[in-house]
XYZ file of C-alpha atoms in Angstrom:
450
model
C 52.792 -11.685 57.710
C 55.008 -12.369 54.697
C 52.433 -14.727 53.311
C 49.772 -12.045 53.579
C 52.019 -9.490 51.882
C 52.758 -11.861 49.009
C 49.072 -12.565 48.517
C 48.274 -8.830 48.476
C 50.985 -8.153 45.902
C 49.677 -10.990 43.703
C 46.140 -9.642 43.915
C 47.378 -6.183 42.953
C 49.182 -7.529 39.901
C 46.041 -9.458 38.883
C 43.913 -6.307 39.128
C 46.428 -4.358 37.039
C 46.490 -7.111 34.425
C 42.683 -7.133 34.315
C 42.574 -3.370 33.897
C 45.104 -3.574 31.086
C 43.063 -6.274 29.368
C 39.881 -4.204 29.666
C 41.702 -1.183 28.262
C 42.942 -3.220 25.305
C 39.436 -4.538 24.627
C 37.966 -1.034 24.750
C 40.712 0.238 22.464
C 40.040 -2.569 19.994
C 36.306 -1.847 20.044
C 36.918 1.850 19.490
C 39.224 1.117 16.583
C 36.763 -1.281 14.976
C 33.861 1.153 15.406
C 35.534 3.925 13.465
C 34.936 4.146 9.744
C 32.300 2.200 7.761
C 31.626 -1.504 7.792
C 31.820 -1.689 4.011
C 34.749 0.744 3.694
C 32.529 3.456 2.214
C 32.390 6.843 3.871
C 28.871 8.262 4.287
C 30.017 11.572 2.815
C 30.932 9.777 -0.397
C 27.425 8.337 -0.859
C 24.246 9.754 -2.366
C 21.188 8.067 -0.882
C 18.272 7.231 -3.135
C 14.881 7.493 -1.429
C 12.640 6.454 -4.325
C 13.387 4.023 -7.146
C 11.259 3.705 -10.267
C 11.474 1.544 -13.383
C 9.965 1.970 -16.843
C 10.439 0.612 -20.375
C 11.217 2.582 -23.523
C 10.029 1.865 -27.055
C 13.057 -0.347 -27.716
C 12.442 -2.528 -24.661
C 15.291 -1.107 -22.589
C 14.846 -0.474 -18.893
C 14.686 3.106 -17.642
C 15.655 3.553 -14.002
C 14.680 6.646 -12.041
C 16.245 7.362 -8.657
C 15.150 10.245 -6.461
C 17.857 11.625 -4.159
C 17.626 13.978 -1.216
C 19.793 17.074 -1.642
C 22.344 17.045 1.217
C 22.967 20.796 0.935
C 19.264 21.521 1.478
C 19.183 19.739 4.840
C 21.017 22.437 6.800
C 19.963 26.007 7.356
C 23.120 27.444 5.832
C 22.580 25.506 2.625
C 18.975 26.386 2.085
C 19.854 28.897 -0.660
C 22.263 28.964 -3.540
C 24.973 31.584 -3.988
C 22.522 33.586 -6.124
C 20.016 33.617 -3.261
C 17.498 31.268 -4.883
C 16.039 28.398 -2.801
C 17.905 25.111 -3.020
C 16.030 22.209 -4.601
C 15.381 19.677 -1.784
C 15.649 16.670 -4.103
C 16.888 15.530 -7.491
C 15.673 12.813 -9.858
C 18.131 11.164 -12.255
C 17.542 8.488 -14.867
C 19.571 5.922 -16.752
C 18.978 3.251 -19.402
C 20.167 -0.309 -19.686
C 19.376 -3.808 -20.863
C 18.588 -4.834 -17.273
C 17.405 -3.019 -14.133
C 20.899 -3.269 -12.642
C 22.506 -1.794 -15.763
C 19.952 1.028 -15.851
C 20.707 2.022 -12.241
C 24.448 1.820 -12.878
C 24.048 4.139 -15.884
C 23.112 6.971 -13.509
C 26.492 6.955 -11.724
C 28.694 8.653 -14.381
C 26.803 11.922 -13.948
C 27.120 11.981 -10.153
C 30.027 12.978 -7.940
C 29.094 10.404 -5.287
C 28.342 6.708 -5.278
C 24.696 5.632 -5.294
C 23.322 3.890 -2.217
C 19.811 2.407 -2.072
C 19.996 1.484 1.605
C 17.514 4.248 2.505
C 15.021 3.648 -0.319
C 11.432 4.162 0.831
C 9.395 3.231 -2.257
C 9.704 1.107 -5.387
C 7.562 2.254 -8.323
C 6.924 0.511 -11.636
C 5.163 1.984 -14.643
C 2.048 0.417 -16.125
C 3.979 -0.423 -19.278
C 6.641 -2.316 -17.371
C 4.067 -3.984 -15.123
C 2.207 -5.361 -18.148
C 5.497 -6.616 -19.592
C 6.515 -8.274 -16.318
C 7.962 -7.163 -12.971
C 10.003 -10.316 -12.448
C 13.404 -8.842 -13.453
C 12.857 -5.780 -11.246
C 11.865 -7.838 -8.202
C 14.807 -10.169 -8.811
C 17.279 -7.274 -8.992
C 15.916 -5.472 -5.951
C 15.759 -8.611 -3.811
C 19.348 -9.516 -4.735
C 20.632 -6.045 -3.848
C 22.134 -6.387 -0.333
C 21.423 -2.726 0.405
C 17.686 -2.896 -0.190
C 15.416 -3.204 2.814
C 12.638 -5.761 2.539
C 9.993 -3.319 3.801
C 10.208 -1.003 0.779
C 6.665 -0.036 -0.311
C 5.759 -0.928 -3.898
C 3.121 0.498 -6.247
C 2.151 0.643 -9.917
C 2.081 4.096 -11.518
C -0.917 4.855 -13.724
C 0.500 7.706 -15.777
C 3.925 9.134 -16.526
C 6.543 7.817 -14.102
C 8.914 10.690 -14.850
C 6.248 13.255 -13.961
C 5.740 11.602 -10.588
C 9.459 11.295 -9.824
C 10.117 14.962 -10.647
C 7.005 16.476 -9.040
C 6.849 18.158 -5.654
C 4.311 17.212 -2.992
C 2.635 19.899 -0.860
C 3.483 18.456 2.583
C 6.899 16.781 2.585
C 9.947 18.368 0.930
C 11.038 14.935 -0.316
C 8.358 13.339 -2.546
C 9.464 9.813 -1.607
C 8.370 10.438 1.981
C 4.933 11.633 0.874
C 4.509 8.645 -1.419
C 5.475 6.237 1.356
C 2.987 7.794 3.772
C 0.315 7.878 1.071
C 0.724 4.158 0.421
C 0.788 3.071 4.064
C -1.774 5.301 5.782
C -5.217 3.774 6.452
C -7.976 4.879 4.076
C -11.625 4.626 5.072
C -13.406 6.178 2.086
C -11.533 4.197 -0.577
C -9.563 1.387 1.084
C -7.202 0.628 -1.787
C -4.805 -2.298 -1.420
C -2.111 -1.717 1.135
C 1.385 -1.276 -0.255
C 3.120 -4.617 -0.703
C 6.697 -4.638 0.517
C 9.602 -6.208 -1.331
C 9.426 -9.401 0.737
C 5.725 -9.823 -0.066
C 6.486 -9.352 -3.765
C 9.226 -11.967 -3.778
C 7.068 -14.483 -1.907
C 3.868 -13.670 -3.798
C 5.433 -14.411 -7.181
C 6.184 -17.952 -6.008
C 3.152 -18.756 -3.829
C 0.992 -21.505 -5.401
C -2.577 -20.574 -6.257
C -2.312 -16.834 -5.734
C -1.527 -13.701 -7.694
C -0.382 -10.237 -6.714
C -2.457 -7.137 -6.217
C -0.595 -3.837 -5.846
C -1.783 -0.316 -5.033
C -2.018 2.227 -7.832
C -0.737 5.797 -7.895
C -2.837 7.742 -10.382
C -0.725 10.624 -11.739
C -2.413 13.973 -12.339
C -1.440 14.491 -15.975
C -3.113 17.920 -16.139
C -0.867 19.495 -13.532
C -1.343 20.724 -9.996
C -3.948 23.058 -8.589
C -7.134 21.499 -9.992
C -8.447 20.556 -6.598
C -12.080 20.079 -7.583
C -11.665 17.742 -10.554
C -12.374 14.051 -10.114
C -9.692 11.571 -11.055
C -10.215 8.958 -13.732
C -8.757 5.613 -14.657
C -8.269 3.094 -11.877
C -10.597 4.862 -9.500
C -13.551 5.798 -11.693
C -15.994 3.740 -9.652
C -14.840 4.385 -6.127
C -17.523 4.480 -3.489
C -19.342 7.773 -3.195
C -18.823 9.485 0.122
C -21.066 12.462 -0.560
C -18.223 14.884 -0.062
C -14.952 15.943 -1.630
C -11.754 17.814 -1.016
C -12.040 21.041 0.899
C -10.924 24.075 -1.076
C -8.603 25.476 1.556
C -7.425 28.265 -0.701
C -10.793 29.493 -1.949
C -11.057 32.068 0.814
C -7.828 33.642 -0.364
C -8.955 33.446 -3.988
C -6.367 30.855 -5.007
C -6.278 27.113 -5.428
C -4.693 25.036 -2.636
C -1.678 22.871 -3.482
C -2.583 19.418 -4.704
C -0.545 16.236 -4.688
C 0.584 15.185 -8.179
C -0.801 11.662 -7.613
C -3.556 9.831 -5.759
C -3.501 6.428 -4.108
C -6.627 4.896 -5.581
C -7.625 1.495 -6.941
C -5.465 -1.568 -7.473
C -3.450 -3.362 -10.157
C -3.931 -7.130 -10.444
C -1.396 -9.584 -11.821
C -1.193 -13.067 -13.214
C 2.238 -14.299 -12.391
C 4.612 -11.409 -12.956
C 2.449 -9.652 -15.570
C -0.167 -7.053 -14.779
C -3.598 -7.866 -16.216
C -5.514 -4.664 -15.460
C -6.844 -2.159 -12.931
C -9.690 -2.567 -10.458
C -11.698 0.229 -8.876
C -12.289 1.108 -5.237
C -15.267 -1.234 -4.755
C -13.377 -4.298 -6.019
C -10.295 -3.247 -4.038
C -12.363 -3.020 -0.879
C -13.910 -6.430 -1.534
C -10.432 -7.855 -2.024
C -9.355 -6.416 1.303
C -12.262 -8.186 3.007
C -11.388 -11.581 1.539
C -7.670 -11.225 2.278
C -8.336 -9.876 5.771
C -6.394 -6.717 4.924
C -9.154 -4.138 5.450
C -8.326 -1.836 8.350
C -11.403 0.373 8.144
C -14.086 1.226 5.610
C -16.723 3.942 5.570
C -20.276 3.324 4.337
C -23.226 5.613 3.800
C -26.565 3.777 3.870
C -30.224 4.671 3.998
C -31.595 4.633 7.516
C -34.702 2.490 8.112
C -36.140 5.525 9.905
C -35.430 7.929 7.069
C -32.373 9.959 6.193
C -28.926 8.402 6.033
C -26.361 6.796 8.307
C -22.575 6.993 8.242
C -21.145 3.626 9.289
C -17.481 2.899 9.958
C -16.475 -0.758 9.677
C -13.296 -0.812 11.700
C -12.448 -4.507 11.875
C -12.894 -7.495 9.568
C -11.828 -11.134 9.607
C -12.274 -13.675 6.837
C -12.200 -17.425 6.298
C -11.876 -19.045 2.882
C -13.081 -22.656 3.072
C -12.705 -24.753 -0.107
C -14.407 -28.076 -0.812
C -14.302 -30.655 -3.606
C -17.087 -33.078 -4.553
C -15.013 -35.081 -7.008
C -15.841 -32.908 -10.007
C -16.114 -29.259 -9.009
C -14.358 -26.983 -6.552
C -16.527 -24.867 -4.268
C -15.410 -22.061 -1.981
C -17.181 -20.575 1.019
C -16.056 -17.064 1.987
C -17.075 -16.068 5.513
C -16.483 -12.455 6.524
C -17.118 -11.105 10.010
C -17.141 -7.330 10.426
C -17.454 -4.996 13.364
C -18.375 -1.328 13.105
C -20.379 1.463 14.599
C -22.712 4.288 13.622
C -20.712 7.482 13.216
C -23.519 9.919 12.474
C -27.084 10.316 11.283
C -27.724 12.506 8.238
C -31.141 14.101 7.759
C -32.476 14.738 4.258
C -34.697 17.543 5.390
C -33.965 20.890 3.782
C -33.857 19.772 0.155
C -30.758 17.593 0.313
C -32.382 15.051 -1.972
C -30.334 12.427 -3.748
C -27.681 14.786 -5.129
C -24.989 14.301 -2.509
C -25.937 10.759 -1.490
C -24.308 8.794 -4.292
C -23.692 5.165 -3.400
C -26.573 4.805 -0.877
C -27.711 1.272 -0.210
C -31.238 0.004 0.528
C -34.567 1.767 0.669
C -36.115 4.022 3.265
C -38.920 2.721 5.417
C -40.846 6.000 5.356
C -39.608 6.947 8.789
C -41.933 4.470 10.541
C -41.359 3.631 14.161
C -39.487 0.436 14.904
C -37.771 -1.101 17.875
C -34.061 -0.678 18.486
C -33.525 -4.360 17.748
C -35.327 -4.110 14.401
C -33.388 -0.969 13.560
C -30.020 -2.598 14.288
C -30.961 -5.737 12.365
C -31.949 -3.687 9.325
C -28.750 -1.607 9.366
C -26.569 -4.701 9.782
C -28.319 -6.314 6.830
C -27.691 -3.281 4.615
C -24.011 -3.109 5.529
C -23.611 -6.855 4.960
C -25.228 -6.515 1.534
C -22.888 -3.661 0.613
C -19.839 -5.682 1.651
C -21.138 -8.732 -0.219
C -21.542 -6.679 -3.400
C -17.949 -5.427 -3.115
C -16.701 -9.015 -2.789
C -18.775 -10.118 -5.782
C -17.277 -7.274 -7.843
C -13.804 -8.472 -6.888
C -14.740 -12.028 -7.909
C -16.041 -10.769 -11.255
C -12.775 -8.918 -11.920
C -10.810 -12.019 -10.950
C -12.649 -14.035 -13.595
C -12.458 -11.227 -16.177
C -8.689 -10.819 -15.872
C -7.904 -14.485 -15.226
C -6.075 -13.468 -12.062
C -6.494 -15.177 -8.695
C -5.601 -12.128 -6.615
C -8.217 -13.272 -4.061
C -5.968 -16.300 -3.409
C -8.765 -18.862 -3.665
C -6.372 -21.320 -5.273
C -3.961 -20.950 -2.389
C -6.780 -21.928 -0.007
C -7.273 -25.100 -2.071
C -3.509 -25.699 -2.042
C -3.306 -25.369 1.749
C -6.537 -27.112 2.794
C -6.973 -29.659 -0.020
C -3.392 -30.424 -0.960
C -4.131 -33.847 -2.467
C -6.867 -32.356 -4.626
C -4.476 -29.633 -5.775
C -1.810 -32.189 -6.656
C -4.308 -34.421 -8.465
C -4.383 -31.996 -11.397
C -6.513 -29.158 -10.112
C -3.418 -27.015 -9.583
C -2.239 -27.444 -13.171
C -5.656 -26.451 -14.547
C -6.529 -23.874 -11.909
C -6.860 -20.867 -14.222
C -9.143 -22.913 -16.480
C -11.259 -23.979 -13.502
C -11.375 -20.554 -11.832
C -14.421 -19.235 -13.792
C -16.349 -22.419 -12.883
C -15.669 -22.338 -9.137
C -18.866 -22.050 -7.083
C -18.353 -19.244 -4.572
C -20.712 -18.537 -1.684
C -20.243 -15.310 0.266
C -21.496 -14.940 3.841
C -21.105 -11.643 5.686
C -21.973 -11.061 9.322
C -21.876 -7.532 10.734
C -21.877 -6.528 14.392
C -22.640 -2.913 15.283
C -21.234 -1.514 18.500
C -22.526 1.641 20.199
C -26.017 1.250 18.667
C -27.407 3.809 21.101
C -25.774 6.651 19.172
C -28.834 6.790 16.909
C -32.247 6.797 18.603
C -35.768 7.745 17.726
C -36.740 11.240 18.663
């Protein structure tokens, strides 16, 4: 009996000791969880959501940072003491000899420390892009606060106008810009926004150059909903439509975003060489396998028009070398479906059918197999023409944004090391490129003869 009592007392003491140890561990965890990991209180920080860089006439860097207004987040702080609405965001700028110095120059005018840990977008002006984005990418990638998935774009227009302008949907412009750069586009599939990691890797990848999306700033102000944009997107594919004037019924113009995501900016190394339009951007997406979806409007072999949505593409870039010349075979496989048939009866004519491909067959009767074969051929030809336009721009700008050289580097490494890599930009205009496009249409029964 005594032995049992001693064992029970020992077990009780062990349980108490274990409970005390658990309590100490929990207390230590609670103590370590309080406060901030970097000894900075969140209330002492001002979070930048958009960061932009430009150059002035003297070659100094101009940094723009867009902050969310903390007082505008709550309901009680939605108005000032005078009763006027509180601005939901601010945009501050600073100058310096480097991007880091320019950002630091903003701090003296703020009551809180700047934090870029919540930055959504990184924007660079055309002027800075043509001078070189290397210092900006180096600074942003070295900043421990920056997330590597920050969306990046080149601004065609005044960077300050974009940073200070309001967007009609989101109260914080940075959120609208991020969504604009990342959402799928079917009518004008501009290049997807490259993140910071892609930028850092792309500047060092052999045989390839960068292509970034473009934000075309509306220099004439908001409210001109029916005017076409110019510049990088002058030659975007015609979709036969346009923006709906949602405010025309009330006799006023609807709000319009101060910028459009349209076209692309191509680089050679860290310097921008020029803009490409929507057709070349779409062709680039096909070659790089980055096209999510693309909308086409083609002539129907039976008369009228067809709306086709290409929803999936894959590509192979196969280089070869015969001892003297480099050849490249680009194979693109696409899958899509017929969205709708458009009849030209009623005087529609050619006016709203800009960008149609192929010729009508006079509405003659043909089998379903012949019909599908003809439509697939027309879509393949349209995609091939977009790729050829991208190739022409690559040669014109001396920029390998299609990454043909990288295919040679990966598949023919010995050839690349034999001297082809050193002379690649000289050889690029002489590369023989063959483009093969195969299109598969699903749901062909959506369009039938009457």
